[in-house]
XYZ file of C-alpha atoms in Angstrom:
427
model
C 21.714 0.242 7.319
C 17.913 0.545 8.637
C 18.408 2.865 11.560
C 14.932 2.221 13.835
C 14.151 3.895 17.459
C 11.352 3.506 19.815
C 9.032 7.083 20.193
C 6.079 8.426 22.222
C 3.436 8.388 20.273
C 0.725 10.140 19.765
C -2.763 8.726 20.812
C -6.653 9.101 21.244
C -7.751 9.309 25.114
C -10.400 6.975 24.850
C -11.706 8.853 27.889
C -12.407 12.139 26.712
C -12.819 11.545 22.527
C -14.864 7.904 22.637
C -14.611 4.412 21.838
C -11.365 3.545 19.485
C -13.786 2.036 17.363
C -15.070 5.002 16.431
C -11.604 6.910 16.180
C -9.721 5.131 13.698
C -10.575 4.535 9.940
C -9.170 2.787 6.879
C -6.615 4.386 4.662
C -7.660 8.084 2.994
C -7.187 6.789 0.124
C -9.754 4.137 0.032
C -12.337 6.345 1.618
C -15.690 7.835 -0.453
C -17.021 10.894 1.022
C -20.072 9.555 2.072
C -18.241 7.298 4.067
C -15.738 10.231 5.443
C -19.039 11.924 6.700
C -20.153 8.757 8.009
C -17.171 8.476 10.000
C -17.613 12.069 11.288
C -21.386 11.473 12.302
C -20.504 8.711 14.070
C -17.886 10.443 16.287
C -16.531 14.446 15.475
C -13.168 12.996 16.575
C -12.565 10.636 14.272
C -8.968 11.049 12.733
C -10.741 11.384 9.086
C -10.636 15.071 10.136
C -6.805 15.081 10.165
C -6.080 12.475 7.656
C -8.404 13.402 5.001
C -9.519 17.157 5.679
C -11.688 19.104 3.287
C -13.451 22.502 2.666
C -11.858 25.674 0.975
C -8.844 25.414 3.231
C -8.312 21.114 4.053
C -4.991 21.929 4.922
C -5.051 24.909 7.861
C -8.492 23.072 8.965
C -6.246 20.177 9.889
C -3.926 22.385 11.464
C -6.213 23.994 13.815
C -8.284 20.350 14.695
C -4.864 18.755 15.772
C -4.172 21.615 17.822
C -7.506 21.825 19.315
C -7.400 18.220 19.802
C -3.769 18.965 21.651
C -5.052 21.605 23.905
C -8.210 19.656 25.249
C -6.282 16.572 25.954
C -8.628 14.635 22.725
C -5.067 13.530 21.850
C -2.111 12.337 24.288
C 1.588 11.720 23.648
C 2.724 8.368 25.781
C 4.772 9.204 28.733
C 7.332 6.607 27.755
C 9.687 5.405 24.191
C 7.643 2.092 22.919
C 7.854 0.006 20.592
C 4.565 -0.594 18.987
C 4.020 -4.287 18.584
C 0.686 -4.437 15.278
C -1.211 -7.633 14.579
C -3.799 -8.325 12.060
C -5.866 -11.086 11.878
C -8.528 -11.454 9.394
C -10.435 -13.860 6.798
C -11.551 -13.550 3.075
C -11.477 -15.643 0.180
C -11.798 -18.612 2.491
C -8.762 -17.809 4.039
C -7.866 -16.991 7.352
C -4.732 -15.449 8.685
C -3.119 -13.047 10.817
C 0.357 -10.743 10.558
C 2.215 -8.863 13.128
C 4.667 -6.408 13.081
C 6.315 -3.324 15.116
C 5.460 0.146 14.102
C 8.882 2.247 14.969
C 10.515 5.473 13.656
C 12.515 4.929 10.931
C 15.160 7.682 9.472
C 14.642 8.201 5.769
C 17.253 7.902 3.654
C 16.970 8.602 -0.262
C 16.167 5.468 -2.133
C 19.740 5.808 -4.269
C 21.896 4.738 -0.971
C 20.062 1.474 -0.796
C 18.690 1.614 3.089
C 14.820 2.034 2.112
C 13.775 0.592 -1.881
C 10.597 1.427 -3.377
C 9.441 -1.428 -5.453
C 6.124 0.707 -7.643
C 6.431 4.061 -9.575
C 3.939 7.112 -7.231
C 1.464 9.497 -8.754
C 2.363 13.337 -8.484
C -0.713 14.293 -7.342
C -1.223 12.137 -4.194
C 2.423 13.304 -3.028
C 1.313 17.125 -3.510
C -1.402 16.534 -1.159
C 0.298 14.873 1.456
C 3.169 17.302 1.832
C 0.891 20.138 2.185
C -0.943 18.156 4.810
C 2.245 17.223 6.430
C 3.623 21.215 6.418
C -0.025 22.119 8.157
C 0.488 19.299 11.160
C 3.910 18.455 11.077
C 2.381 15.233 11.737
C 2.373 11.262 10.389
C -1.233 10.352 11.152
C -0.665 6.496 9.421
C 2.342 4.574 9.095
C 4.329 3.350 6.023
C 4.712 -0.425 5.552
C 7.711 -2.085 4.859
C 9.001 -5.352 4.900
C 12.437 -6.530 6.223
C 14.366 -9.817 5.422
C 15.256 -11.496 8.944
C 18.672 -13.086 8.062
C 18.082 -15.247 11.201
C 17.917 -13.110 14.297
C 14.478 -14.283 14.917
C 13.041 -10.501 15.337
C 9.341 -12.015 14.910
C 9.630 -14.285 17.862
C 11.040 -11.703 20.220
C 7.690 -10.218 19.163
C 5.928 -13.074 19.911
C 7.266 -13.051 23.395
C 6.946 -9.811 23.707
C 2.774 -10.107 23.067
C 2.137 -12.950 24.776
C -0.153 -10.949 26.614
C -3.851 -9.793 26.324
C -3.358 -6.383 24.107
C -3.231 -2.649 24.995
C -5.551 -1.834 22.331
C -8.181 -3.909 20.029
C -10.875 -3.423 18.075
C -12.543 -5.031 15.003
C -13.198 -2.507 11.532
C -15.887 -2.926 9.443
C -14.675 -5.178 7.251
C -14.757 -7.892 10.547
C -10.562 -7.228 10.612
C -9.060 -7.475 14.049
C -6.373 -5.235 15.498
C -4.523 -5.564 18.274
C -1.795 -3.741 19.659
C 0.888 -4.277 22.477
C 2.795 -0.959 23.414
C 6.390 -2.182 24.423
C 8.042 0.098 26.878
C 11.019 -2.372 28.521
C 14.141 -0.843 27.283
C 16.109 -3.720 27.198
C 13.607 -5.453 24.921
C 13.081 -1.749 22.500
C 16.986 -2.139 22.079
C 16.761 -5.611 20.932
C 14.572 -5.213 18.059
C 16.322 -1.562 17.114
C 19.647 -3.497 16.905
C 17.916 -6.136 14.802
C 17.865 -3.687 11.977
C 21.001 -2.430 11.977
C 21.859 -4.111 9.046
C 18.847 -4.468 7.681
C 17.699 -3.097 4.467
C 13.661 -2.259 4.610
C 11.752 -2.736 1.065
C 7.971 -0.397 1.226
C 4.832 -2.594 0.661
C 2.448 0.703 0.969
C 3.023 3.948 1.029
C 5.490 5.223 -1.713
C 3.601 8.287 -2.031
C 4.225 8.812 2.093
C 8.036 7.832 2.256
C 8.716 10.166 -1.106
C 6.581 12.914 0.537
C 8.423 12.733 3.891
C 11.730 13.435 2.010
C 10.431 16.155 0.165
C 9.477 17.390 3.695
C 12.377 16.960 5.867
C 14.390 18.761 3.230
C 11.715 21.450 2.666
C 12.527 22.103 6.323
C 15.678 22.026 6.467
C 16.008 24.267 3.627
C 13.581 26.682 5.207
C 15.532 26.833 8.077
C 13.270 25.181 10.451
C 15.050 21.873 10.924
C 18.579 20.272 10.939
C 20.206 17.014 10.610
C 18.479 14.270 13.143
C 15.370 16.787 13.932
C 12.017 14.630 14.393
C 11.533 14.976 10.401
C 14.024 12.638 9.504
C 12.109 10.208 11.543
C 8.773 8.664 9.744
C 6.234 6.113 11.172
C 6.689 2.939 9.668
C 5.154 -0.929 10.654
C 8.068 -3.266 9.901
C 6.931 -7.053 8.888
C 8.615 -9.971 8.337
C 9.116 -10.705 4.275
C 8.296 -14.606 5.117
C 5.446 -14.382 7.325
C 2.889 -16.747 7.072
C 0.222 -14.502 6.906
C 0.849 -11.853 3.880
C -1.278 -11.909 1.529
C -1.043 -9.817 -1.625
C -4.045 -9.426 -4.125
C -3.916 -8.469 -7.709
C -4.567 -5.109 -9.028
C -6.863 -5.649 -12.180
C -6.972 -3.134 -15.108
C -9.755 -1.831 -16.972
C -9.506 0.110 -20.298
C -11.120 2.757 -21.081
C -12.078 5.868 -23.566
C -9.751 4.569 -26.408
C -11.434 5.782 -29.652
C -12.661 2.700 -32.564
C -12.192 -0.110 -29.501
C -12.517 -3.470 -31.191
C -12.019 -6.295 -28.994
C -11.434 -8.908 -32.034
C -9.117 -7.062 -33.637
C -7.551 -6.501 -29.798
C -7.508 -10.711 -29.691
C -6.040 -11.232 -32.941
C -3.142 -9.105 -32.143
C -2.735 -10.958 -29.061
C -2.610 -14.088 -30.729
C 1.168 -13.138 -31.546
C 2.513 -13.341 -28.231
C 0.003 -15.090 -26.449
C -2.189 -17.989 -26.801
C -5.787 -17.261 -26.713
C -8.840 -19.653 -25.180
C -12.270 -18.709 -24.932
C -14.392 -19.649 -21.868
C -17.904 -19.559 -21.467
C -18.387 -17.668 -18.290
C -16.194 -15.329 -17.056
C -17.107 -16.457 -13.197
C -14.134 -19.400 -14.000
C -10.981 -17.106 -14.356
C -9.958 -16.506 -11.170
C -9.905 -19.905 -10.670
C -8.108 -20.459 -14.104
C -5.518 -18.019 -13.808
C -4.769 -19.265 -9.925
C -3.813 -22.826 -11.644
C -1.365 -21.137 -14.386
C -0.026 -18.706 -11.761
C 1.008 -22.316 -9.907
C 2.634 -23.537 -13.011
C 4.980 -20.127 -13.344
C 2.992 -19.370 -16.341
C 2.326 -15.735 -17.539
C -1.781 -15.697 -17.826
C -4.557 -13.167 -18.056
C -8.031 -13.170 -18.607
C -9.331 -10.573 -21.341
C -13.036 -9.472 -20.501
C -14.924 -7.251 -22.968
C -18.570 -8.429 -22.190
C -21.318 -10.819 -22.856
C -20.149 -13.376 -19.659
C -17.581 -15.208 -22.103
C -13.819 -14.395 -21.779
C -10.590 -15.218 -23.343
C -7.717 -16.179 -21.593
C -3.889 -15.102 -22.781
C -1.299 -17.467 -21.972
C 2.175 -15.678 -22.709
C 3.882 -18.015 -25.582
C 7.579 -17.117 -25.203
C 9.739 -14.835 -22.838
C 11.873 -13.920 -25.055
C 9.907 -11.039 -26.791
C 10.019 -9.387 -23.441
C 13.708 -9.919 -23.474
C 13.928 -8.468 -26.570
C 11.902 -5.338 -25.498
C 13.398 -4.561 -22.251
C 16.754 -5.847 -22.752
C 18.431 -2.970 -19.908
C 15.377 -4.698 -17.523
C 16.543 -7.207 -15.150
C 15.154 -10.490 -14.950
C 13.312 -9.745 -12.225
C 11.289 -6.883 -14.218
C 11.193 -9.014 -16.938
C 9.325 -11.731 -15.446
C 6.675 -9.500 -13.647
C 2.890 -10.186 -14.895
C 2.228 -6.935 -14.816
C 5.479 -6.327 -17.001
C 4.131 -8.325 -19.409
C 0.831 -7.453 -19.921
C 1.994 -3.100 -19.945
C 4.458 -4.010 -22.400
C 2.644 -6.310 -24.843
C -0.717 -5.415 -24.700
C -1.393 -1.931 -23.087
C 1.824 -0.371 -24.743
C 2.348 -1.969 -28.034
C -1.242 -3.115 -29.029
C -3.441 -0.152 -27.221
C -0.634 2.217 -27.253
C -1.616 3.091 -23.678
C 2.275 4.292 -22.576
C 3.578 5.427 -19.403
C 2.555 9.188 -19.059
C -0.944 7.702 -19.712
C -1.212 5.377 -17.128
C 0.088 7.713 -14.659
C -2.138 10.119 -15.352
C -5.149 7.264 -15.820
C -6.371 8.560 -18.932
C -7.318 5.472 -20.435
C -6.207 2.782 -17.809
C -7.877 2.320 -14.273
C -7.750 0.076 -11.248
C -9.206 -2.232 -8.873
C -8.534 -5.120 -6.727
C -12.198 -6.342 -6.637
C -12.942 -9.153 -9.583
C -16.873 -8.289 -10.026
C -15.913 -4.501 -9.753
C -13.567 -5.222 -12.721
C -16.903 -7.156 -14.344
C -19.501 -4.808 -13.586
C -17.154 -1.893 -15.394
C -17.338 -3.491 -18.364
C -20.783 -4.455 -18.143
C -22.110 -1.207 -17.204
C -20.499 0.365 -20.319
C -17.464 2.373 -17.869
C -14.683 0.311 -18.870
C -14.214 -1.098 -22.480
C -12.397 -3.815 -21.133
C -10.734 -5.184 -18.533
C -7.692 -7.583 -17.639
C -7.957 -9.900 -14.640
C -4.422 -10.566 -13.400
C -3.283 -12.822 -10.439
C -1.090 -11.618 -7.756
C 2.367 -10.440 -7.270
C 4.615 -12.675 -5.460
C 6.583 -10.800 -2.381
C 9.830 -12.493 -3.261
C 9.060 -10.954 -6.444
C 8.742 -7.423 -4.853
C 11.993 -8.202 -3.196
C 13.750 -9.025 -6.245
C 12.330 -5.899 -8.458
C 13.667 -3.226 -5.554
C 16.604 -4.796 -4.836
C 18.143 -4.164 -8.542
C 16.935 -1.024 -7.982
C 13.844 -0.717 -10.237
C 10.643 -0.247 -9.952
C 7.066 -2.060 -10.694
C 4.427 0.151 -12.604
C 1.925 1.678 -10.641
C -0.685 -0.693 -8.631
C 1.554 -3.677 -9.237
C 0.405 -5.003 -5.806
C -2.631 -4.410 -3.260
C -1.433 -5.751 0.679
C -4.476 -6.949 1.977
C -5.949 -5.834 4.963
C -4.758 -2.562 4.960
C -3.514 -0.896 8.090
C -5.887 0.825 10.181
C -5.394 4.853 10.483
C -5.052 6.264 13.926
C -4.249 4.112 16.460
C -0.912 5.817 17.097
C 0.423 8.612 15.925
C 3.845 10.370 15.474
C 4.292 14.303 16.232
C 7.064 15.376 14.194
C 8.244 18.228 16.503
C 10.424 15.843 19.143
């Protein structure tokens, strides 16, 4: 199954290119360029330049930084195989928690022999971008996140043990996130946690776009040539975590409408009122709060904003119409919120269908519930539909038949941090 190693990775010498704190940055995707230039101000060596290059060549520019950064010793590659041991700890929404992983080399399989499952559908343009980035550095600057089921071998307390210890690296992000990290070097502990996986099955959390890209790229190279079977590009940064640790969280991914022509939200309602049963609150500050006690109850709920502070909330009738719609779905599918509300409401009543959404013509998203209010408020969004959260068992259950969830069916909150380590793809 999951076949893991240790590697040297590739690293910022704090020495000669600054603080870590001012190396490393949040995922590129996530990033505004005012920010991105922020990050450069702060410190020229910030991995920004590699992960999210611009200018009239973004690509070659990366190129030539990483080698730059290679030649003037910027950037080191650890002496030694490690396992990376990643922890997370961090507080919002009056929670507090913490996560902790290993970030390893993983080899890629295609999803169809069932070693590495995809549980969301990717976006064309995002995996363009990263291959040509990945042909100009022949380089994994962040690290795909997967989960793994344990099956009682304890991996995440051999991890424990392992950092007991004050860390190798920490540093707190902007958001007031800690990481830490613990580089793991004892071979007779790296081989433990490599033969964990060995029958293992690992199911992405974030980075479809990444993994997909990285197979497109180890067989670009091989067909070009410039690779063969086991070369460093069948090897891709990942951080494995545990599927029932204590401190995932997962946020929703909210939707807000957009540029349909002869909107009416009362005629939207009344065709709701077929499959769902509709409630209308006073102030829209309530739903989260709403929807959190349905989501308790196993109930399929949504909150329908189109203005004016009031909102109405959609409580899914019967499951049966989804049954009836998706009857080659599993159950699993079938039972997703986010199945649901595509099906019923942005499919059949706003005829909003797949190529759409993919290409966000009339659908966008956001984790953030007053970002989803203010759009509507501020006349961008025509609409929007608060959802709660995506269960991880449910994640687990989707990829496992083999499906997938649409896209942004899930948000992992806090995100990994970029540049901490690094894998060099030329081993």
């Amino acid at each position: 199954m999951a076949e893991i190693r240790a590697f040297k990775a590739l690293r910022f010498d704090t020495e000669k290119a600054g603080a870590i704190e001012e190396l490393v940055c949040p995922p590129y995707d996530i990033i505004s360029e005012e920010q991105r230039q922020e990050y450069i101000y702060r410190n020229p060596n910030n991995i920004i330049r590699l992960e999210l290059p611009k200018g009239d060549e973004p690509y070659k520019t990366a190129g030539e930084v990483l080698k730059k950064w290679l030649d003037s010793g910027v950037l080191k590659k650890d002496s030694e195989d490690a396992v990376y041991i990643y922890e997370e700890e961090f507080s919002i929404n009056g929670i507090h928690a913490k996560f902790k992983g290993c970030i390893v080399r993983v080899k890629i399989e295609e999803f169809s022999k069932g070693v590495v499952l995809p549980h969301e559908e990717t976006l064309s343009k995002a995996k363009e971008d990263r291959f040509n980035l990945m042909k100009a550095t022949n380089c994994n600057f962040s690290q795909i996140y997967s989960l793994y089921m344990d099956g009682g071998k304890g991996t995440l307390s051999t991890i424990d043990k392992l950092s007991d210890r004050e860390p190798d690296i920490q540093l707190t992000d902007g958001e007031g996130v800690i990481h830490r990290m613990w580089i793991i070097t004892d071979e007779a502990a790296v081989n433990q946690i490599c033969d964990d996986f060995s029958d293992r099955k690992l199911y992405i959390a974030d980075g479809h776009h990444r993994y997909e890209t990285a197979l497109n790229y180890r067989n670009y190279m091989r067909e070009q040539g410039l690779a063969k079977e086991g070369d460093g590009c069948d090897y891709q940064m990942m951080m494995l975590v545990d599927m029932e640790h204590p401190g995932l969280v997962v946020f929703p991914t909210h939707r807000l409408v957009r540029d349909l022509t002869d909107f009416d939200a009362e005629k939207v309602l009344e065709k709701c009122r077929e499959y769902f049963e509709v409630t209308e609150y006073e102030d829209v500050n309530s739903a989260e709060e709403v929807l959190m006690g349905l989501y308790n109850e196993g109930k399929k709920a949504y909150a329908f904003y189109s203005g004016n502070k009031k909102y109405n909330l959609l409580v899914l009738k019967d499951m049966q119409i989804i049954r009836e719609l998706l009857p080659n779905a599993s159950s699993a599918t079938q039972q997703l919120d986010v199945t649901v509300l595509h099906t019923l409401v942005l499919e059949k009543i706003f005829g909003i269908d797949a190529e759409n959404m993919a290409k966000q013509i009339n659908l966008t998203y956001t984790k953030i519930f007053d970002e989803a209010i203010e759009s509507v408020d501020s006349g961008k969004a025509q609409c929007a539909f608060i959802l709660n959260p995506t269960r991880v068992s449910e994640i687990r259950d989707v990829a496992s038949n083999g499906e997938k969830m649409p896209q942004k069916s899930t948000y992992f909150y806090p995100k990994m941090i970029t540049g901490m380590v690094m894998n060099k793809l030329d081993d």
